[in-house]
mmCIF file of C-alpha atoms in Angstrom:
data_model
loop_
_atom_site.group_PDB
_atom_site.id
_atom_site.type_symbol
_atom_site.label_atom_id
_atom_site.label_comp_id
_atom_site.label_asym_id
_atom_site.label_seq_id
_atom_site.Cartn_x
_atom_site.Cartn_y
_atom_site.Cartn_z
ATOM 1 C CA HIS A 1 7.487 -8.214 15.841
ATOM 2 C CA VAL A 2 7.075 -5.698 13.053
ATOM 3 C CA GLN A 3 4.059 -3.395 13.223
ATOM 4 C CA LEU A 4 2.582 -1.157 10.551
ATOM 5 C CA VAL A 5 0.798 2.096 11.333
ATOM 6 C CA GLU A 6 -1.209 3.801 8.589
ATOM 7 C CA SER A 7 -2.248 7.441 8.521
ATOM 8 C CA GLY A 8 -3.622 10.010 6.106
ATOM 9 C CA GLY A 9 -7.056 8.697 5.282
ATOM 10 C CA GLY A 10 -10.123 10.897 5.217
ATOM 11 C CA SER A 11 -12.891 12.305 3.056
ATOM 12 C CA VAL A 12 -12.312 14.087 -0.214
ATOM 13 C CA GLN A 13 -14.350 15.256 -3.172
ATOM 14 C CA VAL A 14 -14.250 13.570 -6.551
ATOM 15 C CA GLY A 15 -11.158 14.733 -8.387
ATOM 16 C CA GLY A 16 -9.296 15.498 -5.194
ATOM 17 C CA SER A 17 -6.111 14.055 -3.709
ATOM 18 C CA LEU A 18 -4.998 12.298 -0.551
ATOM 19 C CA ARG A 19 -1.687 10.979 0.682
ATOM 20 C CA LEU A 20 -1.481 7.861 2.830
ATOM 21 C CA SER A 21 1.534 6.938 4.909
ATOM 22 C CA CYS A 22 2.617 3.677 6.509
ATOM 23 C CA ALA A 23 5.265 3.628 9.204
ATOM 24 C CA VAL A 24 7.125 0.428 10.031
ATOM 25 C CA ARG A 25 7.627 -0.010 13.776
ATOM 26 C CA ARG A 26 9.923 -2.442 15.555
ATOM 27 C CA TYR A 27 11.826 -2.656 12.361
ATOM 28 C CA SER A 28 14.254 -5.483 11.683
ATOM 29 C CA SER A 29 17.209 -4.572 9.539
ATOM 30 C CA GLY A 30 17.006 -5.554 5.921
ATOM 31 C CA ASN A 31 14.837 -4.829 2.961
ATOM 32 C CA TYR A 32 11.137 -5.441 2.702
ATOM 33 C CA CYS A 33 8.548 -5.400 -0.002
ATOM 34 C CA MET A 34 5.482 -3.420 0.897
ATOM 35 C CA ALA A 35 2.145 -2.666 -0.645
ATOM 36 C CA TRP A 36 -1.189 -0.952 -0.312
ATOM 37 C CA PHE A 37 -4.389 -2.931 -0.543
ATOM 38 C CA ARG A 38 -7.960 -1.742 -0.315
ATOM 39 C CA GLN A 39 -11.319 -3.249 0.485
ATOM 40 C CA ALA A 40 -14.635 -1.658 -0.338
ATOM 41 C CA PRO A 41 -17.855 -2.763 1.406
ATOM 42 C CA GLY A 42 -19.076 -6.041 -0.012
ATOM 43 C CA LYS A 43 -15.970 -6.535 -2.134
ATOM 44 C CA GLN A 44 -12.801 -8.550 -1.838
ATOM 45 C CA ARG A 45 -9.559 -6.970 -0.786
ATOM 46 C CA GLU A 46 -7.473 -5.994 -3.793
ATOM 47 C CA GLY A 47 -3.892 -4.939 -4.324
ATOM 48 C CA VAL A 48 -3.400 -1.333 -5.360
ATOM 49 C CA ALA A 49 0.342 -0.691 -5.470
ATOM 50 C CA GLY A 50 3.494 -2.464 -4.323
ATOM 51 C CA ILE A 51 7.154 -1.578 -3.934
ATOM 52 C CA TYR A 52 10.484 -3.245 -3.296
ATOM 53 C CA THR A 53 12.197 -1.068 -0.684
ATOM 54 C CA SER A 54 15.604 -2.317 -1.849
ATOM 55 C CA ASP A 55 15.516 -0.621 -5.240
ATOM 56 C CA GLY A 56 12.191 1.215 -5.352
ATOM 57 C CA ALA A 57 10.737 -0.913 -8.139
ATOM 58 C CA THR A 58 6.958 -0.614 -8.189
ATOM 59 C CA TYR A 59 3.868 -2.262 -9.561
ATOM 60 C CA TYR A 60 0.338 -0.902 -9.855
ATOM 61 C CA ALA A 61 -3.142 -2.203 -10.424
ATOM 62 C CA ASP A 62 -4.530 -1.088 -13.775
ATOM 63 C CA SER A 63 -7.328 0.802 -12.026
ATOM 64 C CA VAL A 64 -4.889 3.245 -10.398
ATOM 65 C CA LYS A 65 -2.083 3.532 -12.947
ATOM 66 C CA GLY A 66 -1.321 7.149 -13.710
ATOM 67 C CA ARG A 67 -3.267 8.364 -10.663
ATOM 68 C CA PHE A 68 -1.550 6.748 -7.681
ATOM 69 C CA THR A 69 2.143 6.771 -6.800
ATOM 70 C CA ILE A 70 3.766 4.564 -4.192
ATOM 71 C CA SER A 71 7.104 5.656 -2.767
ATOM 72 C CA ARG A 72 9.502 4.709 0.012
ATOM 73 C CA ASP A 73 11.501 6.622 2.571
ATOM 74 C CA ASN A 74 14.049 4.135 3.845
ATOM 75 C CA ALA A 75 15.499 6.637 6.318
ATOM 76 C CA LYS A 76 12.090 6.890 7.989
ATOM 77 C CA ASN A 77 11.143 3.237 7.478
ATOM 78 C CA SER A 78 7.946 4.239 5.775
ATOM 79 C CA ILE A 79 6.079 4.188 2.503
ATOM 80 C CA SER A 80 3.482 6.541 1.099
ATOM 81 C CA LEU A 81 0.690 6.392 -1.425
ATOM 82 C CA GLN A 82 -0.084 9.613 -3.237
ATOM 83 C CA MET A 83 -3.590 9.379 -4.670
ATOM 84 C CA ASN A 84 -4.698 11.901 -7.279
ATOM 85 C CA THR A 85 -7.823 12.327 -9.374
ATOM 86 C CA LEU A 86 -9.822 10.277 -6.909
ATOM 87 C CA ASN A 87 -13.233 8.937 -7.852
ATOM 88 C CA SER A 88 -16.014 7.211 -5.967
ATOM 89 C CA GLY A 89 -14.622 3.835 -6.951
ATOM 90 C CA ASP A 90 -11.581 4.550 -4.788
ATOM 91 C CA THR A 91 -13.701 4.618 -1.641
ATOM 92 C CA ALA A 92 -12.442 1.819 0.593
ATOM 93 C CA MET A 93 -10.495 0.883 3.677
ATOM 94 C CA TYR A 94 -6.832 1.012 2.715
ATOM 95 C CA TYR A 95 -4.339 -1.368 4.287
ATOM 96 C CA CYS A 96 -0.568 -1.339 4.345
ATOM 97 C CA ALA A 97 1.237 -4.689 4.131
ATOM 98 C CA ALA A 98 4.841 -5.818 4.444
ATOM 99 C CA ALA A 99 6.912 -8.923 3.863
ATOM 100 C CA ARG A 100 10.502 -9.749 4.705
ATOM 101 C CA PHE A 101 10.793 -12.265 1.886
ATOM 102 C CA CYS A 102 9.696 -10.663 -1.341
ATOM 103 C CA PRO A 103 8.136 -12.283 -4.390
ATOM 104 C CA ALA A 104 10.434 -12.623 -7.356
ATOM 105 C CA ARG A 105 7.821 -11.537 -9.870
ATOM 106 C CA ARG A 106 6.753 -7.931 -9.650
ATOM 107 C CA PRO A 107 2.997 -8.567 -10.275
ATOM 108 C CA HIS A 108 2.994 -10.732 -7.158
ATOM 109 C CA LEU A 109 3.515 -7.574 -5.136
ATOM 110 C CA LEU A 110 -0.274 -7.248 -5.380
ATOM 111 C CA TYR A 111 -1.030 -10.734 -4.058
ATOM 112 C CA GLN A 112 -2.273 -10.837 -0.478
ATOM 113 C CA THR A 113 -0.476 -14.117 0.056
ATOM 114 C CA SER A 114 2.858 -12.361 -0.487
ATOM 115 C CA TYR A 115 2.532 -10.534 2.847
ATOM 116 C CA THR A 116 2.815 -11.545 6.468
ATOM 117 C CA VAL A 117 2.293 -8.241 8.282
ATOM 118 C CA TRP A 118 -0.737 -5.981 7.957
ATOM 119 C CA GLY A 119 -1.761 -2.637 9.331
ATOM 120 C CA GLN A 120 -5.127 -1.811 10.861
ATOM 121 C CA GLY A 121 -6.308 0.189 7.870
ATOM 122 C CA THR A 122 -7.297 3.767 7.168
ATOM 123 C CA GLN A 123 -10.567 4.827 5.582
ATOM 124 C CA VAL A 124 -10.699 6.776 2.326
ATOM 125 C CA THR A 125 -14.065 8.184 1.270
ATOM 126 C CA VAL A 126 -14.555 9.953 -2.058
ATOM 127 C CA SER A 127 -17.861 11.704 -2.696
#
């Protein structure tokens, strides 16, 4: 079955940048929708950014618009999340998610229930 492997987390100062990557292993041919979610201590998991790998269409949470960019590399079966102008509110465990059957409505890219495969997470700490 499909596996997701995240990388790129770490610690950064306020105002800094980080780039997260998510590699899809044991890939089945076809297009997926994928997304990044995050969960801070004591808070619910929330959707950050999603993408349709078929055409690259994206959707972002209001809290990260203009600062984060999600992108795909279909040749490498991976997606990335470029995070700029980070603040303490971005501190969280970040998870990559994937689904073979994608939601029709773009905002639903940020719904947890849209996804069937999850990575183990990578920690991002901004201080």
